[in-house]
Amino acid sequence: MKTNKNLAIILFALLLSVASFAQKNQKRANMNVVNPKFDATKNIIDNLTASQNYSSLAKVFKAAEFEQMLREEGPYTILAPSNDVISRSSENLEFMTDPKNIHRTKDIAAYYMIPGKWYASDFGKLIRMSKGRGEIKTADGDILIITLENSIIYLTDAKGNKAKLVFTDAIQSNGIIHGIDKTFSPN
């Protein structure tokens, strides 16, 4: 009887430690998608360049010759895949910064830009007004489909690549940045 009691105590302690470990790992995973610290007084390109997790997108914009535009003009809404997401893409940073791929890089870079300032709440309104499936034009005129699933906003490109917003509403001096968890591939 005493052995059963000790065994129950040990099992309970083991379950608590496993639950605690899982909770810590979930918190670490969530830390990767927390709104990055962007300076709202700086422009899009300067903030992306200075970011530890989003500097690859700045390199893509520079390779596409959009740097000056994203430094001065606006407003733009940027859909930003992280460095890690870009590195796992078939059209990764090495491909997109190769000068011989400039035309494809411009197409890709423009796919991550939406003219105007679109907050997450604006995406939500568009989804509601469109009865669950909104459409928005990228900077080069391609269409992204916007949907809401389990309170999460998703954007889907023409090839069916579906990215969820992992952080929203990072204000910039010339626009806004939203983080996404996948890359897009224009036609």
XYZ file of N, CA and C in Angstrom:
561
model
N 0.822 -1.189 0.000
C 0.000 0.000 0.000
C 0.865 1.251 0.000
N 1.937 1.221 0.828
C 2.853 2.355 0.877
C 3.573 2.509 -0.463
N 3.877 1.392 -1.120
C 4.543 1.424 -2.417
C 3.636 2.071 -3.462
N 2.350 1.739 -3.442
C 1.402 2.344 -4.380
C 1.304 3.853 -4.172
N 1.332 4.272 -2.918
C 1.261 5.704 -2.601
C 2.514 6.420 -3.107
N 3.684 5.815 -2.876
C 4.943 6.405 -3.357
C 4.972 6.452 -4.886
N 4.502 5.377 -5.502
C 4.454 5.334 -6.960
C 3.526 6.427 -7.509
N 2.393 6.633 -6.872
C 1.456 7.679 -7.284
C 2.087 9.058 -7.148
N 2.828 9.286 -6.075
C 3.502 10.576 -5.866
C 4.562 10.794 -6.940
N 5.328 9.763 -7.241
C 6.377 9.871 -8.268
C 5.745 10.152 -9.634
N 4.680 9.433 -9.970
C 3.999 9.662 -11.252
C 3.430 11.075 -11.346
N 2.843 11.552 -10.255
C 2.302 12.904 -10.225
C 3.412 13.934 -10.446
N 4.546 13.750 -9.771
C 5.681 14.669 -9.924
C 6.213 14.633 -11.354
N 6.269 13.447 -11.931
C 6.734 13.303 -13.305
C 5.790 14.020 -14.275
N 4.488 13.857 -14.085
C 3.515 14.543 -14.935
C 3.635 16.058 -14.821
N 3.838 16.553 -13.611
C 4.017 17.997 -13.423
C 5.248 18.503 -14.154
N 6.342 17.751 -14.088
C 7.568 18.209 -14.747
C 7.413 18.188 -16.264
N 6.723 17.176 -16.807
C 6.478 17.117 -18.252
C 5.594 18.285 -18.684
N 4.551 18.567 -17.923
C 3.659 19.687 -18.246
C 4.411 21.011 -18.196
N 5.269 21.157 -17.201
C 6.063 22.381 -17.073
C 7.011 22.536 -18.252
N 7.659 21.432 -18.653
C 8.573 21.452 -19.791
C 7.827 21.839 -21.069
N 6.651 21.243 -21.287
C 5.855 21.547 -22.484
C 5.439 23.012 -22.502
N 5.063 23.532 -21.330
C 4.660 24.936 -21.239
C 5.830 25.860 -21.581
N 7.026 25.545 -21.077
C 8.205 26.363 -21.368
C 8.527 26.327 -22.851
N 8.438 25.137 -23.473
C 8.705 25.036 -24.905
C 7.681 25.811 -25.719
N 6.411 25.781 -25.317
C 5.380 26.546 -26.018
C 5.654 28.036 -25.889
N 6.080 28.483 -24.713
C 6.404 29.899 -24.530
C 7.568 30.291 -25.422
N 8.590 29.416 -25.526
C 9.729 29.706 -26.403
C 9.271 29.797 -27.854
N 8.404 28.886 -28.271
C 7.897 28.906 -29.647
C 7.113 30.183 -29.904
N 6.303 30.605 -28.942
C 5.526 31.831 -29.102
C 6.419 33.059 -29.137
N 7.567 33.011 -28.479
C 8.476 34.160 -28.474
C 8.986 34.445 -29.879
N 9.056 33.429 -30.740
C 9.543 33.625 -32.092
C 8.557 34.385 -32.967
N 7.309 34.451 -32.558
C 6.317 35.136 -33.373
C 5.764 36.382 -32.694
N 6.385 36.806 -31.629
C 5.970 38.029 -30.954
C 6.349 39.206 -31.834
N 5.534 40.232 -31.782
C 5.788 41.442 -32.542
C 7.229 41.908 -32.329
N 8.044 41.926 -33.385
C 9.428 42.366 -33.217
C 9.489 43.839 -32.826
N 10.597 44.225 -32.257
C 10.752 45.618 -31.822
C 11.218 46.470 -32.999
N 10.251 47.058 -33.677
C 10.539 48.000 -34.744
C 10.348 49.400 -34.189
N 11.145 50.325 -34.681
C 11.044 51.728 -34.282
C 10.022 52.407 -35.199
N 8.902 52.818 -34.652
C 7.818 53.410 -35.443
C 8.222 54.708 -36.133
N 9.326 55.322 -35.706
C 9.781 56.553 -36.354
C 10.674 56.267 -37.557
N 11.063 55.008 -37.728
C 11.919 54.632 -38.865
C 11.075 54.038 -39.981
N 11.674 54.005 -41.174
C 10.955 53.482 -42.334
C 11.063 51.956 -42.414
N 10.308 51.394 -43.331
C 10.223 49.940 -43.492
C 11.590 49.317 -43.724
N 12.336 49.821 -44.689
C 13.604 49.179 -45.057
C 14.628 49.272 -43.927
N 14.680 50.399 -43.229
C 15.632 50.529 -42.118
C 15.286 49.579 -40.974
N 14.005 49.449 -40.662
C 13.599 48.532 -39.594
C 13.857 47.077 -39.967
N 13.531 46.685 -41.196
C 13.795 45.308 -41.615
C 15.291 45.014 -41.613
N 16.085 45.957 -42.101
C 17.536 45.771 -42.144
C 18.109 45.577 -40.750
N 17.607 46.326 -39.780
C 18.121 46.257 -38.408
C 17.588 45.056 -37.623
N 16.578 44.400 -38.142
C 15.945 43.295 -37.422
C 16.769 42.016 -37.506
N 16.898 41.336 -36.375
C 17.588 40.046 -36.349
C 16.818 38.989 -37.123
N 15.498 39.064 -37.112
C 14.677 38.002 -37.690
C 14.085 38.306 -39.057
N 14.208 39.549 -39.523
C 13.560 39.920 -40.783
C 14.500 40.614 -41.767
N 15.790 40.557 -41.539
C 16.760 41.239 -42.402
C 16.857 40.610 -43.792
N 16.537 39.334 -43.933
C 16.577 38.701 -45.262
C 15.586 39.360 -46.212
N 14.416 39.721 -45.710
C 13.440 40.391 -46.569
C 13.972 41.748 -47.019
N 14.687 42.442 -46.155
C 15.311 43.710 -46.553
C 16.294 43.473 -47.696
N 17.050 42.385 -47.625
C 18.003 42.056 -48.700
C 17.270 41.754 -50.004
N 16.131 41.091 -49.905
C 15.323 40.809 -51.101
C 14.828 42.122 -51.711
N 14.308 43.022 -50.878
C 13.838 44.315 -51.379
C 14.981 45.109 -52.014
N 16.158 45.050 -51.422
C 17.315 45.758 -51.991
C 17.714 45.140 -53.327
N 17.742 43.800 -53.405
C 18.093 43.121 -54.658
C 17.072 43.426 -55.753
N 15.821 43.655 -55.360
C 14.757 43.986 -56.318
C 14.752 45.468 -56.680
N 15.666 46.213 -56.094
C 15.795 47.655 -56.320
C 14.593 48.435 -55.786
N 14.013 47.963 -54.672
C 12.895 48.638 -54.010
C 13.348 49.418 -52.780
N 14.637 49.415 -52.502
C 15.133 50.023 -51.266
C 14.726 51.485 -51.129
N 14.992 52.282 -52.135
C 14.696 53.715 -52.040
C 13.200 53.963 -51.872
N 12.406 53.216 -52.605
C 10.955 53.360 -52.511
C 10.479 53.045 -51.086
N 11.011 51.994 -50.469
C 10.590 51.605 -49.118
C 11.249 52.448 -48.033
N 12.172 53.277 -48.440
C 12.798 54.205 -47.499
C 11.995 55.510 -47.435
N 11.399 55.915 -48.550
C 10.770 57.232 -48.615
C 9.261 57.190 -48.825
N 8.824 56.459 -49.828
C 7.416 56.514 -50.219
C 6.535 55.731 -49.255
N 5.290 55.712 -49.584
C 4.355 54.932 -48.795
C 2.989 55.567 -48.845
N 2.075 55.074 -48.071
C 2.311 53.955 -47.163
C 2.204 52.602 -47.877
N 2.906 51.625 -47.317
C 2.861 50.249 -47.780
C 2.581 49.332 -46.602
N 1.918 48.240 -46.900
C 1.760 47.157 -45.940
C 2.678 46.041 -46.408
N 3.549 45.598 -45.527
C 4.517 44.556 -45.848
C 4.110 43.263 -45.156
N 4.089 42.179 -45.918
C 3.865 40.838 -45.383
C 5.244 40.199 -45.282
N 5.743 40.042 -44.072
C 7.153 39.714 -43.855
C 7.374 38.282 -43.374
N 7.920 37.429 -44.251
C 8.381 36.129 -43.771
C 9.709 36.322 -43.032
N 9.941 35.537 -42.012
C 11.179 35.660 -41.234
C 12.371 35.133 -42.032
N 13.562 35.407 -41.538
C 14.783 34.886 -42.161
C 14.708 33.368 -42.283
N 14.236 32.711 -41.222
C 14.137 31.253 -41.210
C 13.178 30.760 -42.288
N 12.052 31.414 -42.433
C 11.065 31.021 -43.445
C 11.652 31.200 -44.841
N 12.318 32.307 -45.092
C 12.934 32.545 -46.405
C 14.013 31.507 -46.684
N 14.798 31.150 -45.672
C 15.886 30.181 -45.885
C 15.351 28.806 -46.279
N 14.120 28.474 -45.889
C 13.528 27.173 -46.221
C 12.783 27.192 -47.555
N 12.700 28.343 -48.187
C 11.974 28.475 -49.445
C 12.811 27.956 -50.608
N 12.142 27.442 -51.642
C 12.879 26.993 -52.829
C 13.555 28.179 -53.517
N 12.926 29.346 -53.436
C 13.545 30.566 -53.954
C 14.089 31.320 -52.744
N 15.207 30.824 -52.230
C 15.772 31.352 -50.985
C 16.565 32.631 -51.234
N 17.195 33.117 -50.182
C 17.914 34.390 -50.249
C 19.025 34.366 -51.295
N 19.748 33.265 -51.381
C 20.829 33.162 -52.370
C 20.277 33.328 -53.786
N 19.160 32.679 -54.067
C 18.519 32.796 -55.378
C 18.070 34.232 -55.632
N 17.390 34.818 -54.644
C 16.781 36.135 -54.855
C 17.782 37.280 -54.889
N 18.959 37.092 -54.332
C 19.951 38.169 -54.367
C 20.961 37.993 -55.504
N 20.789 36.962 -56.302
C 21.641 36.755 -57.474
C 21.161 37.710 -58.573
N 22.036 38.615 -59.054
C 21.622 39.612 -60.059
C 20.982 39.020 -61.316
N 21.331 37.794 -61.676
C 20.729 37.207 -62.883
C 19.248 36.866 -62.684
N 18.785 36.876 -61.435
C 17.379 36.576 -61.137
C 16.571 37.833 -60.809
N 17.048 39.005 -61.227
C 16.447 40.281 -60.836
C 14.952 40.359 -61.177
N 14.558 39.879 -62.346
C 13.146 39.992 -62.739
C 12.255 39.138 -61.841
N 12.689 37.921 -61.560
C 11.920 37.052 -60.657
C 11.911 37.638 -59.247
N 13.049 38.186 -58.814
C 13.138 38.782 -57.479
C 12.182 39.961 -57.353
N 12.072 40.780 -58.392
C 11.124 41.908 -58.362
C 9.690 41.401 -58.224
N 9.352 40.336 -58.962
C 8.007 39.754 -58.850
C 7.743 39.258 -57.435
N 8.718 38.557 -56.871
C 8.568 38.001 -55.519
C 8.454 39.127 -54.496
N 9.351 40.099 -54.574
C 9.356 41.201 -53.601
C 8.037 41.970 -53.638
N 7.513 42.217 -54.826
C 6.250 42.956 -54.959
C 5.079 42.180 -54.368
N 5.201 40.867 -54.298
C 4.143 40.028 -53.726
C 4.015 40.230 -52.223
N 5.074 40.709 -51.582
C 5.055 40.948 -50.132
C 4.665 42.380 -49.792
N 4.279 43.155 -50.802
C 3.912 44.557 -50.609
C 2.466 44.784 -51.043
N 1.727 45.476 -50.194
C 0.362 45.875 -50.524
C 0.315 47.398 -50.426
N -0.094 48.084 -51.488
C -0.194 49.543 -51.404
C -1.193 49.953 -50.318
N -0.852 50.983 -49.578
C -1.716 51.475 -48.511
C -1.344 50.886 -47.165
N -2.058 51.341 -46.161
C -1.807 50.895 -44.786
C -2.974 50.012 -44.356
N -2.724 48.716 -44.249
C -3.740 47.735 -43.886
C -3.433 47.158 -42.511
N -4.233 47.540 -41.523
C -4.117 46.946 -40.191
C -4.796 45.575 -40.216
N -4.515 44.753 -39.217
C -5.185 43.450 -39.111
C -6.699 43.635 -39.045
N -7.145 44.680 -38.366
C -8.592 44.940 -38.277
C -9.184 45.257 -39.653
N -8.395 45.891 -40.535
C -8.864 46.154 -41.899
C -9.019 44.847 -42.680
N -8.075 43.922 -42.476
C -8.206 42.598 -43.100
C -9.487 41.927 -42.602
N -9.729 42.035 -41.297
C -10.935 41.447 -40.707
C -12.204 42.027 -41.308
N -12.240 43.349 -41.475
C -13.412 44.000 -42.087
C -13.612 43.516 -43.523
N -12.507 43.413 -44.272
C -12.588 42.948 -45.656
C -13.139 41.522 -45.709
N -12.687 40.677 -44.808
C -13.173 39.292 -44.759
C -14.671 39.272 -44.463
N -15.101 40.058 -43.481
C -16.531 40.101 -43.125
C -17.377 40.643 -44.283
N -16.916 41.730 -44.904
C -17.662 42.333 -46.015
C -17.738 41.390 -47.217
N -16.738 40.532 -47.356
C -16.670 39.609 -48.495
C -17.239 38.237 -48.157
N -17.944 38.163 -47.032
C -18.576 36.913 -46.588
C -17.562 35.784 -46.413
N -16.428 36.115 -45.785
C -15.468 35.080 -45.397
C -14.273 34.889 -46.295
N -14.248 35.582 -47.441
C -13.138 35.361 -48.379
C -12.840 36.659 -49.126
N -11.920 37.451 -48.573
C -11.576 38.718 -49.189
C -10.443 38.584 -50.190
N -10.316 39.581 -51.036
C -9.219 39.638 -52.003
C -8.518 40.975 -51.858
N -7.200 40.928 -51.968
C -6.420 42.158 -51.892
C -5.316 42.097 -52.942
N -5.031 43.251 -53.560
C -4.006 43.308 -54.609
C -2.643 43.625 -54.021
N -1.647 42.897 -54.510
C -0.266 43.180 -54.135
C 0.244 44.346 -54.980
N 1.458 44.779 -54.725
C 2.030 45.931 -55.431
C 2.135 45.713 -56.932
N 2.254 44.455 -57.373
C 2.333 44.226 -58.817
C 1.003 43.777 -59.421
N -0.084 43.898 -58.639
C -1.414 43.625 -59.156
C -1.911 42.204 -58.984
N -1.097 41.313 -58.435
C -1.557 39.953 -58.164
C -2.534 39.972 -56.991
N -3.332 38.941 -56.899
C -4.365 38.856 -55.862
C -3.951 37.868 -54.776
N -4.126 38.287 -53.527
C -4.014 37.392 -52.378
C -5.417 37.209 -51.820
N -5.757 35.982 -51.461
C -7.042 35.674 -50.834
C -6.841 35.751 -49.325
N -7.751 36.439 -48.640
C -7.661 36.599 -47.185
C -8.852 35.889 -46.553
N -8.545 35.005 -45.601
C -9.597 34.272 -44.896
C -9.320 34.296 -43.396
N -10.327 33.937 -42.644
C -10.218 33.856 -41.188
C -10.601 32.440 -40.770
N -9.682 31.769 -40.072
C -9.939 30.412 -39.595
C -9.518 30.330 -38.135
N -10.449 29.969 -37.279
C -10.160 29.861 -35.839
C -9.502 31.128 -35.302
N -10.031 32.272 -35.690
C -9.555 33.593 -35.253
C -8.161 33.943 -35.758
N -7.671 33.245 -36.770
C -6.355 33.525 -37.356
C -6.564 33.959 -38.802
N -5.889 35.045 -39.189
C -5.976 35.539 -40.562
C -4.953 34.800 -41.415
N -5.420 34.282 -42.554
C -4.563 33.593 -43.517
C -4.602 34.337 -44.840
N -3.471 34.319 -45.549
C -3.380 34.878 -46.894
C -2.907 33.755 -47.812
N -3.559 33.627 -48.967
C -3.238 32.545 -49.892
C -2.921 33.140 -51.255
N -1.796 32.690 -51.844
C -1.403 33.205 -53.156
C -2.065 32.396 -54.272
N -1.788 32.770 -55.519
C -2.415 32.141 -56.684
C -2.063 30.662 -56.814
N -0.939 30.250 -56.248
C -0.526 28.848 -56.322
C -1.029 28.026 -55.139
N -1.772 28.666 -54.247
C -2.321 27.942 -53.103
C -1.440 27.943 -51.868
N -0.314 28.657 -51.903
C 0.536 28.768 -50.713
C -0.199 29.612 -49.682
N -0.378 29.060 -48.493
C -1.202 29.681 -47.462
C -0.329 30.073 -46.273
N -0.316 31.367 -45.963
C 0.489 31.887 -44.852
C -0.430 32.495 -43.805
N -0.095 32.251 -42.540
C -0.883 32.890 -41.480
C -0.119 34.084 -40.935
N -0.867 35.056 -40.447
C -0.252 36.209 -39.799
C 0.232 35.771 -38.423
N 1.520 35.950 -38.169
C 2.087 35.535 -36.878
C 2.330 36.721 -35.952
N 2.410 37.913 -36.507
C 2.333 39.149 -35.728
C 1.704 40.188 -36.632
N 1.089 41.185 -36.018
C 0.373 42.182 -36.817
C 0.667 43.592 -36.330
N 0.415 44.527 -37.232
C 0.355 45.951 -36.904
C 1.644 46.541 -36.336
N 2.787 46.178 -36.903
C 4.050 46.815 -36.521
C 4.158 48.108 -37.337
N 3.920 49.226 -36.678
C 3.847 50.535 -37.334
C 5.241 51.001 -37.752
N 5.315 51.570 -38.956
C 6.539 52.148 -39.510
C 6.234 53.595 -39.898
N 7.258 54.379 -40.147
C 7.002 55.768 -40.538
C 6.310 55.857 -41.896
N 6.482 54.839 -42.734
C 5.884 54.861 -44.070
C 5.022 53.625 -44.353
N 4.470 53.043 -43.299
C 3.601 51.893 -43.520
C 3.452 51.014 -42.299
N 3.257 49.746 -42.571
C 2.990 48.772 -41.508
C 3.544 47.414 -41.930
N 3.966 46.620 -40.967
C 4.493 45.281 -41.243
C 3.678 44.252 -40.467
N 3.338 43.159 -41.171
C 2.725 41.985 -40.553
C 3.655 40.802 -40.828
N 3.884 39.961 -39.839
C 4.703 38.769 -40.036
C 3.871 37.623 -40.585
N 4.474 36.839 -41.483
C 3.803 35.647 -42.016
C 4.715 34.437 -41.850
N 4.102 33.248 -41.811
C 4.866 32.037 -41.523
C 5.234 31.213 -42.752
N 4.915 31.696 -43.948
C 5.253 30.986 -45.182
C 5.635 32.015 -46.241
N 6.270 31.547 -47.307
C 6.579 32.436 -48.425
C 5.499 32.297 -49.497
N 5.434 33.298 -50.354
C 4.524 33.274 -51.492
C 5.334 33.041 -52.757
N 4.661 32.580 -53.795
C 5.326 32.342 -55.070
C 4.431 32.852 -56.192
N 4.738 34.034 -56.706
C 3.915 34.577 -57.790
C 4.048 33.736 -59.055
N 3.043 33.823 -59.901
C 3.070 33.080 -61.179
C 4.163 33.587 -62.082
